[in-house]
PDB file of N, CA and C in Angstrom:
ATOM      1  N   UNK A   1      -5.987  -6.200  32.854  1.00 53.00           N
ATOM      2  CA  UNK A   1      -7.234  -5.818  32.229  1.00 53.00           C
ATOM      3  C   UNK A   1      -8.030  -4.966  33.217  1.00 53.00           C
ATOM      4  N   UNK A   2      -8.730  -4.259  32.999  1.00 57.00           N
ATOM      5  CA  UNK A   2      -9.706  -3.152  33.340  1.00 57.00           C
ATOM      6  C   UNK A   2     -10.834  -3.957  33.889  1.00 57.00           C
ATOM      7  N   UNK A   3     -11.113  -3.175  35.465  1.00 68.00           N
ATOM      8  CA  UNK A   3     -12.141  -4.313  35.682  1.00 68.00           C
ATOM      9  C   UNK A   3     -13.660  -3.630  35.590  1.00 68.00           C
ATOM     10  N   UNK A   4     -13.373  -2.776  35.030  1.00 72.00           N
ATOM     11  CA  UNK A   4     -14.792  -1.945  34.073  1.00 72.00           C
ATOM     12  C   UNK A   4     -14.897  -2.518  32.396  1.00 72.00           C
ATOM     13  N   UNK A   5     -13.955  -3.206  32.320  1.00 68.00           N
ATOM     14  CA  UNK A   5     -13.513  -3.305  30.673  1.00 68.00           C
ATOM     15  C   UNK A   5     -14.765  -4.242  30.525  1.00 68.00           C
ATOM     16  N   UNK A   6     -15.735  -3.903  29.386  1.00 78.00           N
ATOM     17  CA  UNK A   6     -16.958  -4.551  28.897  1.00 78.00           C
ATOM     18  C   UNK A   6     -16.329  -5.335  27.286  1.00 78.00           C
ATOM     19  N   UNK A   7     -16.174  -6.212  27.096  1.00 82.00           N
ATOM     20  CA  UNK A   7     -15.748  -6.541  25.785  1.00 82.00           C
ATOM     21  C   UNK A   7     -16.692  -5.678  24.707  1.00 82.00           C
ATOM     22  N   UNK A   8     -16.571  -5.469  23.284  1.00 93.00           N
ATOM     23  CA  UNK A   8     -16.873  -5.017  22.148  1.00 93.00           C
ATOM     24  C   UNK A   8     -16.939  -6.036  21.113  1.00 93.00           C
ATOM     25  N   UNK A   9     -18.372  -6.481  20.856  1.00 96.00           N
ATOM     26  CA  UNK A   9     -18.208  -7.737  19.831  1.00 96.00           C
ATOM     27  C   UNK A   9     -18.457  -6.720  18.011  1.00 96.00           C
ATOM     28  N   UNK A  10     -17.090  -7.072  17.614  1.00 98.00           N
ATOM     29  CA  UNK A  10     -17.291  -6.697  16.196  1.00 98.00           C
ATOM     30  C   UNK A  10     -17.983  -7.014  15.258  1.00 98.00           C
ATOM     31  N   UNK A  11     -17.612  -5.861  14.432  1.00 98.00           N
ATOM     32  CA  UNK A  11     -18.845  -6.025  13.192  1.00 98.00           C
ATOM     33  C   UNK A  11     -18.552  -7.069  12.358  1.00 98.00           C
ATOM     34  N   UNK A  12     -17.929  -7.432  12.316  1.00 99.00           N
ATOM     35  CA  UNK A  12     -17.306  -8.846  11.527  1.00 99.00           C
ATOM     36  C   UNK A  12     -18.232  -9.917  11.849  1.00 99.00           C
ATOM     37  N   UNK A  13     -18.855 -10.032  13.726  1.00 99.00           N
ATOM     38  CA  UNK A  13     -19.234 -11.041  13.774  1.00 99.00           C
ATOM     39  C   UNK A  13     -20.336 -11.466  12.917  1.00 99.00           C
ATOM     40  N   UNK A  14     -20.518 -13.257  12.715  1.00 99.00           N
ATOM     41  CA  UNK A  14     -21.518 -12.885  11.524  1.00 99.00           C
ATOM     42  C   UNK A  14     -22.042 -14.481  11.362  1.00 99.00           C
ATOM     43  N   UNK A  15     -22.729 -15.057  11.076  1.00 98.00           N
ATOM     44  CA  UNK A  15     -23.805 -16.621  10.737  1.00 98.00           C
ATOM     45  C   UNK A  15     -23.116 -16.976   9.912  1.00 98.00           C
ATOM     46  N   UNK A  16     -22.967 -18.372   9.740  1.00 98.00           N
ATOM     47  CA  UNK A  16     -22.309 -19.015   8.932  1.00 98.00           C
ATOM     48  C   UNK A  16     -22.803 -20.102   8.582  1.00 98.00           C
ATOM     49  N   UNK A  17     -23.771 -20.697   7.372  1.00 97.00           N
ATOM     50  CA  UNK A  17     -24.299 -21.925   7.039  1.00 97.00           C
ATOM     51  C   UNK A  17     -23.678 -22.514   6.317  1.00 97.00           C
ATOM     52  N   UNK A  18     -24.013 -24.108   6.252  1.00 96.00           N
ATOM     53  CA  UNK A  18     -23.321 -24.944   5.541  1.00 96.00           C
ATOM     54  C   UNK A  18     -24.500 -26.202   5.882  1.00 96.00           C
ATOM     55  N   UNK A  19     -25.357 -25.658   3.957  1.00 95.00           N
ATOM     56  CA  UNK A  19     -26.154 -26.875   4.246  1.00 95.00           C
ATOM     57  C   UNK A  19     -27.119 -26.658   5.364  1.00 95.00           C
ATOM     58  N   UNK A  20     -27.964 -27.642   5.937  1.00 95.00           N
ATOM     59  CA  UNK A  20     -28.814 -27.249   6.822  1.00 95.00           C
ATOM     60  C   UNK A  20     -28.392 -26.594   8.574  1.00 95.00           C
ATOM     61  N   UNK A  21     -26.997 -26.931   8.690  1.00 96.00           N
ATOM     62  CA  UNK A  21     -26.298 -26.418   9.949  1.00 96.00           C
ATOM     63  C   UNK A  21     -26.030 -24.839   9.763  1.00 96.00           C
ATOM     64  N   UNK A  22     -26.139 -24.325  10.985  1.00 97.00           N
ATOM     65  CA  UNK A  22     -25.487 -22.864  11.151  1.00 97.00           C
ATOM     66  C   UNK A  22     -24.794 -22.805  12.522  1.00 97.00           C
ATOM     67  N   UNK A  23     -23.569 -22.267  11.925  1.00 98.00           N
ATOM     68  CA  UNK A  23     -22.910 -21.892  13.523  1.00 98.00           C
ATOM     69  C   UNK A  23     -23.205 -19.889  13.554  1.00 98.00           C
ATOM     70  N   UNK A  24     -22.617 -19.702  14.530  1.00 99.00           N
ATOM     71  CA  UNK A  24     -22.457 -18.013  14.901  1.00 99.00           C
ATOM     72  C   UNK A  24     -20.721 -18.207  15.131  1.00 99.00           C
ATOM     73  N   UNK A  25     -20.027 -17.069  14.193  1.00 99.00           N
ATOM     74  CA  UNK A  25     -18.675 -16.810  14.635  1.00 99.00           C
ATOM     75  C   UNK A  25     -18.612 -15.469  15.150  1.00 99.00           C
ATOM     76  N   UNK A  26     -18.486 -15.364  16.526  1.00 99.00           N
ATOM     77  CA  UNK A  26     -18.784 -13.973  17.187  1.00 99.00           C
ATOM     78  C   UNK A  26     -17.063 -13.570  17.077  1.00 99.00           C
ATOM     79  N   UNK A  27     -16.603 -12.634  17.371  1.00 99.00           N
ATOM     80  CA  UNK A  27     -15.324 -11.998  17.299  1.00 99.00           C
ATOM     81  C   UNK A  27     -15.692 -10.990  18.618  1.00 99.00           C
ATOM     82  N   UNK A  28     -14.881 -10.827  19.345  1.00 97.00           N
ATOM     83  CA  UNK A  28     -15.037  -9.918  20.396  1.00 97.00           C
ATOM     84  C   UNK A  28     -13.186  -9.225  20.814  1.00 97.00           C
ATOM     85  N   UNK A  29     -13.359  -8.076  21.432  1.00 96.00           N
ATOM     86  CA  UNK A  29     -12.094  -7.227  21.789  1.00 96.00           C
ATOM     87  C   UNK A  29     -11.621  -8.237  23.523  1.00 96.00           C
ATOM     88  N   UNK A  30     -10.415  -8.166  23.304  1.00 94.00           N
ATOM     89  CA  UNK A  30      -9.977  -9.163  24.629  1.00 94.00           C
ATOM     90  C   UNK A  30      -9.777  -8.127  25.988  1.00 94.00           C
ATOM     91  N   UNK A  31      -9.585  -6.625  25.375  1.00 91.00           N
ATOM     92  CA  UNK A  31      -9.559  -5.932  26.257  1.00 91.00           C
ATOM     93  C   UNK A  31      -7.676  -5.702  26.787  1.00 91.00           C
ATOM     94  N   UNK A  32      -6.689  -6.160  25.348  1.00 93.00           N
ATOM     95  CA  UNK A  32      -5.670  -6.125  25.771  1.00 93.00           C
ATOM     96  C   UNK A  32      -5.081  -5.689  24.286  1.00 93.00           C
ATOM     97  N   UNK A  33      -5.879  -4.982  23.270  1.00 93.00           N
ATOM     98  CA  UNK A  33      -5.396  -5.386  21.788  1.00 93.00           C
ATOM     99  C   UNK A  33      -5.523  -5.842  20.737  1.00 93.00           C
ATOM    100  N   UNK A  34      -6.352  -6.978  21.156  1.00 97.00           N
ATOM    101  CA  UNK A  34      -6.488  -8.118  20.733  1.00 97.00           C
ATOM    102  C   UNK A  34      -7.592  -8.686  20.408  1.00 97.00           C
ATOM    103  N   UNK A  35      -8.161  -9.714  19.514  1.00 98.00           N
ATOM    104  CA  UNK A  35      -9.776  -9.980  19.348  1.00 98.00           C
ATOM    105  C   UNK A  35      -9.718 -11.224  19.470  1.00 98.00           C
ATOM    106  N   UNK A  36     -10.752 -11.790  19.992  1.00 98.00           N
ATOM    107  CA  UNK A  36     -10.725 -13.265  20.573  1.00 98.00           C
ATOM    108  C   UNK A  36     -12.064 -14.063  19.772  1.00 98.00           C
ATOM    109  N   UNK A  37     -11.791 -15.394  19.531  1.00 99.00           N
ATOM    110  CA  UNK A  37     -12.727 -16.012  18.325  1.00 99.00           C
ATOM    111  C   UNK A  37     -13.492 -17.378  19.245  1.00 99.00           C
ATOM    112  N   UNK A  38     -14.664 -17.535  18.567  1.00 98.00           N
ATOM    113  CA  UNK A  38     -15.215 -18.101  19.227  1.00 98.00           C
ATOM    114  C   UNK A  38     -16.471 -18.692  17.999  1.00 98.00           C
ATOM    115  N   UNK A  39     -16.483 -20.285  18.267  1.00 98.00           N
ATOM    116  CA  UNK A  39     -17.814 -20.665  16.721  1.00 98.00           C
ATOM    117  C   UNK A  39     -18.965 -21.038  17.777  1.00 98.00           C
ATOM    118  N   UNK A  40     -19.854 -20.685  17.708  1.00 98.00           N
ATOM    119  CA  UNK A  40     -21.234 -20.990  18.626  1.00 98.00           C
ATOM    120  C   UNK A  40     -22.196 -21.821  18.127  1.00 98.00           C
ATOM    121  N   UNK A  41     -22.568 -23.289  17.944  1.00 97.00           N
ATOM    122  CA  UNK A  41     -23.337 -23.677  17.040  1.00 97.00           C
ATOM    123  C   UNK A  41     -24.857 -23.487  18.204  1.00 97.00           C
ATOM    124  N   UNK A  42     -25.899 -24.160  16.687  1.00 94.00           N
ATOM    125  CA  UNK A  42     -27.191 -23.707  17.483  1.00 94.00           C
ATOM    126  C   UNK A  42     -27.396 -24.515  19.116  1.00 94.00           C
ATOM    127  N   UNK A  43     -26.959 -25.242  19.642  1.00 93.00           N
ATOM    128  CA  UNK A  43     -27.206 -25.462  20.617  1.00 93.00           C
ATOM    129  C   UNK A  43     -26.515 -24.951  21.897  1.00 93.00           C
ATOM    130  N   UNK A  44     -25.773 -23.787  21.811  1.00 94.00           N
ATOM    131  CA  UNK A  44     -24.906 -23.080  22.265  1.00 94.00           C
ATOM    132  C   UNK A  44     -23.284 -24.119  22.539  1.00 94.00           C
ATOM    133  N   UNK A  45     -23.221 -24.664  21.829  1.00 95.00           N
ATOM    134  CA  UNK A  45     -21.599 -25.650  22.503  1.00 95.00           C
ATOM    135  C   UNK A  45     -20.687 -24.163  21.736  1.00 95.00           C
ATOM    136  N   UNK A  46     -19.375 -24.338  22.154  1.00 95.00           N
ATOM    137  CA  UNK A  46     -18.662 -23.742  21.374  1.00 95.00           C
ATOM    138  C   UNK A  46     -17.452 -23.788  21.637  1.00 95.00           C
ATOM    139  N   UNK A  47     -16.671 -23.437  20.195  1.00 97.00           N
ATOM    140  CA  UNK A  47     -14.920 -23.700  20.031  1.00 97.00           C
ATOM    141  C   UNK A  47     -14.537 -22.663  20.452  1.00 97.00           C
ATOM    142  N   UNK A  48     -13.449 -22.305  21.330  1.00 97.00           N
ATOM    143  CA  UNK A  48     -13.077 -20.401  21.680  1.00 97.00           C
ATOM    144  C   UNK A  48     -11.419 -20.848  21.202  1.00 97.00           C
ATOM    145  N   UNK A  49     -10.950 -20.247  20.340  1.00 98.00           N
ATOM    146  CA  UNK A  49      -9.498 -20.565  20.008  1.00 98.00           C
ATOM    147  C   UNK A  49      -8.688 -19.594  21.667  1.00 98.00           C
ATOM    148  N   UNK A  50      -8.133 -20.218  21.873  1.00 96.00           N
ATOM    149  CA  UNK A  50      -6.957 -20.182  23.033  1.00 96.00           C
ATOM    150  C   UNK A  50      -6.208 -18.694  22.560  1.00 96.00           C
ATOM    151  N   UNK A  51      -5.567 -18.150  21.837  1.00 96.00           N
ATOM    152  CA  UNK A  51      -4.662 -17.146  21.202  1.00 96.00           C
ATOM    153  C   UNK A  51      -5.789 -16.032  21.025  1.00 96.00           C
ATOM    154  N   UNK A  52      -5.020 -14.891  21.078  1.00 97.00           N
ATOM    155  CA  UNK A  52      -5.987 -13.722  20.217  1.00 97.00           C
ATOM    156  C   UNK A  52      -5.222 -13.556  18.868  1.00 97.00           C
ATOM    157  N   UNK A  53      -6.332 -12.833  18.450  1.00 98.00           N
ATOM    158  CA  UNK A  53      -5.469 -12.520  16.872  1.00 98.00           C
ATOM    159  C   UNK A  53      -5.309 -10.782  17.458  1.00 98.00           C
ATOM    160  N   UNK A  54      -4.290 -10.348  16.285  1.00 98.00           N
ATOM    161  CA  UNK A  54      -4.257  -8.881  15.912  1.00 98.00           C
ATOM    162  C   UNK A  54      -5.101  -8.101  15.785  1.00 98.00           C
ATOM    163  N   UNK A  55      -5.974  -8.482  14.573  1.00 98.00           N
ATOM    164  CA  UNK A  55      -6.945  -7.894  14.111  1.00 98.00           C
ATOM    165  C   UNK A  55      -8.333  -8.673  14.078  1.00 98.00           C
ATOM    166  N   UNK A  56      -9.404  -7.751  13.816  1.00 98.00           N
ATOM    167  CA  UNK A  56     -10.808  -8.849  13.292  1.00 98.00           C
ATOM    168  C   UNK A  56     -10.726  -9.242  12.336  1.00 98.00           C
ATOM    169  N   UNK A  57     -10.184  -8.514  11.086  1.00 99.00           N
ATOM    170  CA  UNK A  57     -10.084  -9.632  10.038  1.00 99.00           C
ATOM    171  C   UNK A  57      -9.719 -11.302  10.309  1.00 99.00           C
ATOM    172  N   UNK A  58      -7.978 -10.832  10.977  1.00 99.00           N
ATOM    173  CA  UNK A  58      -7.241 -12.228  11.097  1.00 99.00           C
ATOM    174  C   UNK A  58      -8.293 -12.953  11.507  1.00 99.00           C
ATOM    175  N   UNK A  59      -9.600 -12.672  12.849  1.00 99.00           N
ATOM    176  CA  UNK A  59      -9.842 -13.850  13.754  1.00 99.00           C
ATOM    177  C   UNK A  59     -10.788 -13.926  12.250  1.00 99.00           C
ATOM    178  N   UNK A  60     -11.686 -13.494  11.315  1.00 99.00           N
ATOM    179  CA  UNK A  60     -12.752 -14.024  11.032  1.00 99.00           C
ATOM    180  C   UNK A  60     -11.693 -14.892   9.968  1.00 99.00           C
ATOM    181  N   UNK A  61     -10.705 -14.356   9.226  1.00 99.00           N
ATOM    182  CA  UNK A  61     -10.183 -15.034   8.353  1.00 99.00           C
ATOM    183  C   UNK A  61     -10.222 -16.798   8.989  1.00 99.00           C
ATOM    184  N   UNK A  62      -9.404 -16.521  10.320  1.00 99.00           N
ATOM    185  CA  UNK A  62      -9.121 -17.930  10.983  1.00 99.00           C
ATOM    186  C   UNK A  62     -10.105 -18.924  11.095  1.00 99.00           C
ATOM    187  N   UNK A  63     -11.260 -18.265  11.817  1.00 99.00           N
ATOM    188  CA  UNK A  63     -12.829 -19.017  11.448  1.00 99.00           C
ATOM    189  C   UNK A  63     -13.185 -19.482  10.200  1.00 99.00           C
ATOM    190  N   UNK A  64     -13.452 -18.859   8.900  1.00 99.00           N
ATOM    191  CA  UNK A  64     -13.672 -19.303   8.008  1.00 99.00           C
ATOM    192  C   UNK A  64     -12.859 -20.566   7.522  1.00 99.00           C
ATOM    193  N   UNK A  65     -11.465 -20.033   7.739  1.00 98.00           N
ATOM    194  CA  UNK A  65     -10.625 -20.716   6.723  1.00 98.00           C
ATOM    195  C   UNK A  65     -11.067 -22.217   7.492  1.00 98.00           C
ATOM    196  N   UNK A  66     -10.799 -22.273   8.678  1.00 98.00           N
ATOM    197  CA  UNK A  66     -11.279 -23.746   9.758  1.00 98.00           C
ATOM    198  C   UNK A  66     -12.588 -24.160   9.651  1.00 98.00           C
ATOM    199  N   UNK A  67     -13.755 -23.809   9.013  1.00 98.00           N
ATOM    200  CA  UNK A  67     -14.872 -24.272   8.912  1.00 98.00           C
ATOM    201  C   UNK A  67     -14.664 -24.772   7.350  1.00 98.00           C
ATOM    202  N   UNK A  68     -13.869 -24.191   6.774  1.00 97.00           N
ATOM    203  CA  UNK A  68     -14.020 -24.492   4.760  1.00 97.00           C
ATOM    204  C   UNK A  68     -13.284 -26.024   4.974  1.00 97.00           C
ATOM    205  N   UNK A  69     -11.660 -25.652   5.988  1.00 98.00           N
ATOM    206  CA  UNK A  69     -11.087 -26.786   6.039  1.00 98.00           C
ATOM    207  C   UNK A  69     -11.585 -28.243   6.812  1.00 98.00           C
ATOM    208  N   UNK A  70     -12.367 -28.047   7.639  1.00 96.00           N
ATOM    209  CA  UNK A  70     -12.225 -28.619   8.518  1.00 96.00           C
ATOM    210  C   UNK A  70     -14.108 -29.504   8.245  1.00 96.00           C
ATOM    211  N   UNK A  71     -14.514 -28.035   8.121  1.00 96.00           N
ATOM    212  CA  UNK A  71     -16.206 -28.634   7.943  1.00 96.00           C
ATOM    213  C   UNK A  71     -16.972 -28.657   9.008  1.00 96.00           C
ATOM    214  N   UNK A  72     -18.331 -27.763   8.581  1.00 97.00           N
ATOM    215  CA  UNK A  72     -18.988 -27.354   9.883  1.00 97.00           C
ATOM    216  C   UNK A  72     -19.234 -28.291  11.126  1.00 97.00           C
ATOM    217  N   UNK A  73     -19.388 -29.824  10.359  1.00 95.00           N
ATOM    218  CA  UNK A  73     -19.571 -30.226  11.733  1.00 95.00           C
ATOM    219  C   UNK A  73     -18.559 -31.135  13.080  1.00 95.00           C
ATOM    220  N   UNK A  74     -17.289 -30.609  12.577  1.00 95.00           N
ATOM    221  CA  UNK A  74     -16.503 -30.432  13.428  1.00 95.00           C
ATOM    222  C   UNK A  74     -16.580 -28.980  14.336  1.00 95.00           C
ATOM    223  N   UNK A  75     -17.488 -28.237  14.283  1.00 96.00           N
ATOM    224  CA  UNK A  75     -17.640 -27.457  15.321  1.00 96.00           C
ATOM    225  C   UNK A  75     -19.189 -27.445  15.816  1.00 96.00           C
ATOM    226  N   UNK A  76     -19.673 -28.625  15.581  1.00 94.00           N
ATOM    227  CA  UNK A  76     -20.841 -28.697  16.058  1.00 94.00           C
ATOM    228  C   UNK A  76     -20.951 -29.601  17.217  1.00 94.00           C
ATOM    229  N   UNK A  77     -21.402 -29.542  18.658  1.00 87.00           N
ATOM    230  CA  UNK A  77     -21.479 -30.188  19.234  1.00 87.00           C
ATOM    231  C   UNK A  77     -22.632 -31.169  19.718  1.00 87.00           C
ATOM    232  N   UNK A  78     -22.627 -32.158  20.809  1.00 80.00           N
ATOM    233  CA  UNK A  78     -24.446 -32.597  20.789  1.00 80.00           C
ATOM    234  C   UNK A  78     -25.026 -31.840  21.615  1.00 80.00           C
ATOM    235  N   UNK A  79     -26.306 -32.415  21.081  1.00 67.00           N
ATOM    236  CA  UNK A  79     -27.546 -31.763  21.866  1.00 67.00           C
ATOM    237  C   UNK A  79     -27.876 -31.660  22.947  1.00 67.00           C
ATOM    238  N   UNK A  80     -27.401 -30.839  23.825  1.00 62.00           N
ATOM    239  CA  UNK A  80     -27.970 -30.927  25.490  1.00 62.00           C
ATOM    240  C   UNK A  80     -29.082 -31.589  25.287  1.00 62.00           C
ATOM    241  N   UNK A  81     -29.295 -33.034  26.426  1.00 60.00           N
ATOM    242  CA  UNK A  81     -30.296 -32.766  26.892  1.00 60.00           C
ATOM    243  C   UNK A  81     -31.110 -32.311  28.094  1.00 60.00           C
ATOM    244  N   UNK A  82     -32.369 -31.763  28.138  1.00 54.00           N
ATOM    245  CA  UNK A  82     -32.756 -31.705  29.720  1.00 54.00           C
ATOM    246  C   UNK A  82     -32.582 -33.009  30.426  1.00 54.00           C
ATOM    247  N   UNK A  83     -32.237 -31.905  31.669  1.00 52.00           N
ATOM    248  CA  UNK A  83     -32.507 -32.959  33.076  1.00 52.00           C
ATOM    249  C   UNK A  83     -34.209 -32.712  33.528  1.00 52.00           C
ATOM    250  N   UNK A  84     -34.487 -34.426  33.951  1.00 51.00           N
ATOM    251  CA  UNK A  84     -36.002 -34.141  34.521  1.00 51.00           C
ATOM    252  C   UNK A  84     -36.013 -33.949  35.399  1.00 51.00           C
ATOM    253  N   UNK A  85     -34.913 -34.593  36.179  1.00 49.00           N
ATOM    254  CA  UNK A  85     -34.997 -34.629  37.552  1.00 49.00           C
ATOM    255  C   UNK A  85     -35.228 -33.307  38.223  1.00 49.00           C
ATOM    256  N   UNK A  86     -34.824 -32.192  37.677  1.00 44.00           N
ATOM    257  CA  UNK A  86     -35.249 -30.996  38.268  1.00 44.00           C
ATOM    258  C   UNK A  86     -36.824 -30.232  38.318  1.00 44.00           C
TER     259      UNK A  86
END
């Protein structure tokens, strides 16, 4: 990989609700070909699938189809909380 290479997040990427939850499914270029997937819920946790896909379709297809199957809040994680101690 290019060590100037800036990833390119596609237009695909896009909000996804279900009910009162929303995640973010960003799609970004891996910089080899390839587009790399990632579900961001609101507290920033997030799923990054391991594989790239081909295309942006494939990755958003893959996202969707795993949130319809699976259900948003299997990609929701908990709530950070603050530390006081700092």
């Amino acid at each position: 990989m290019d060590e100037d290479f800036a990833p390119r997040e596609s237009d695909l990427s896009q909000t996804y609700r279900e009910g009162d939850v929303t995640v973010q499914i960003d799609i970004y270029e891996d910089g080899e070909g390839g587009w790399l997937l990632e579900i961001v819920d609101e507290n920033n946790n997030s799923t990054v699938w391991e594989d790239s896909f081909d295309t942006e379709q494939e990755a958003l297809d893959e996202a969707l189809d795993a949130l319809r199957e699976e259900g948003i809040a299997a990609f929701v994680g908990p709530v950070q909380e603050a530390d006081e101690h700092w």
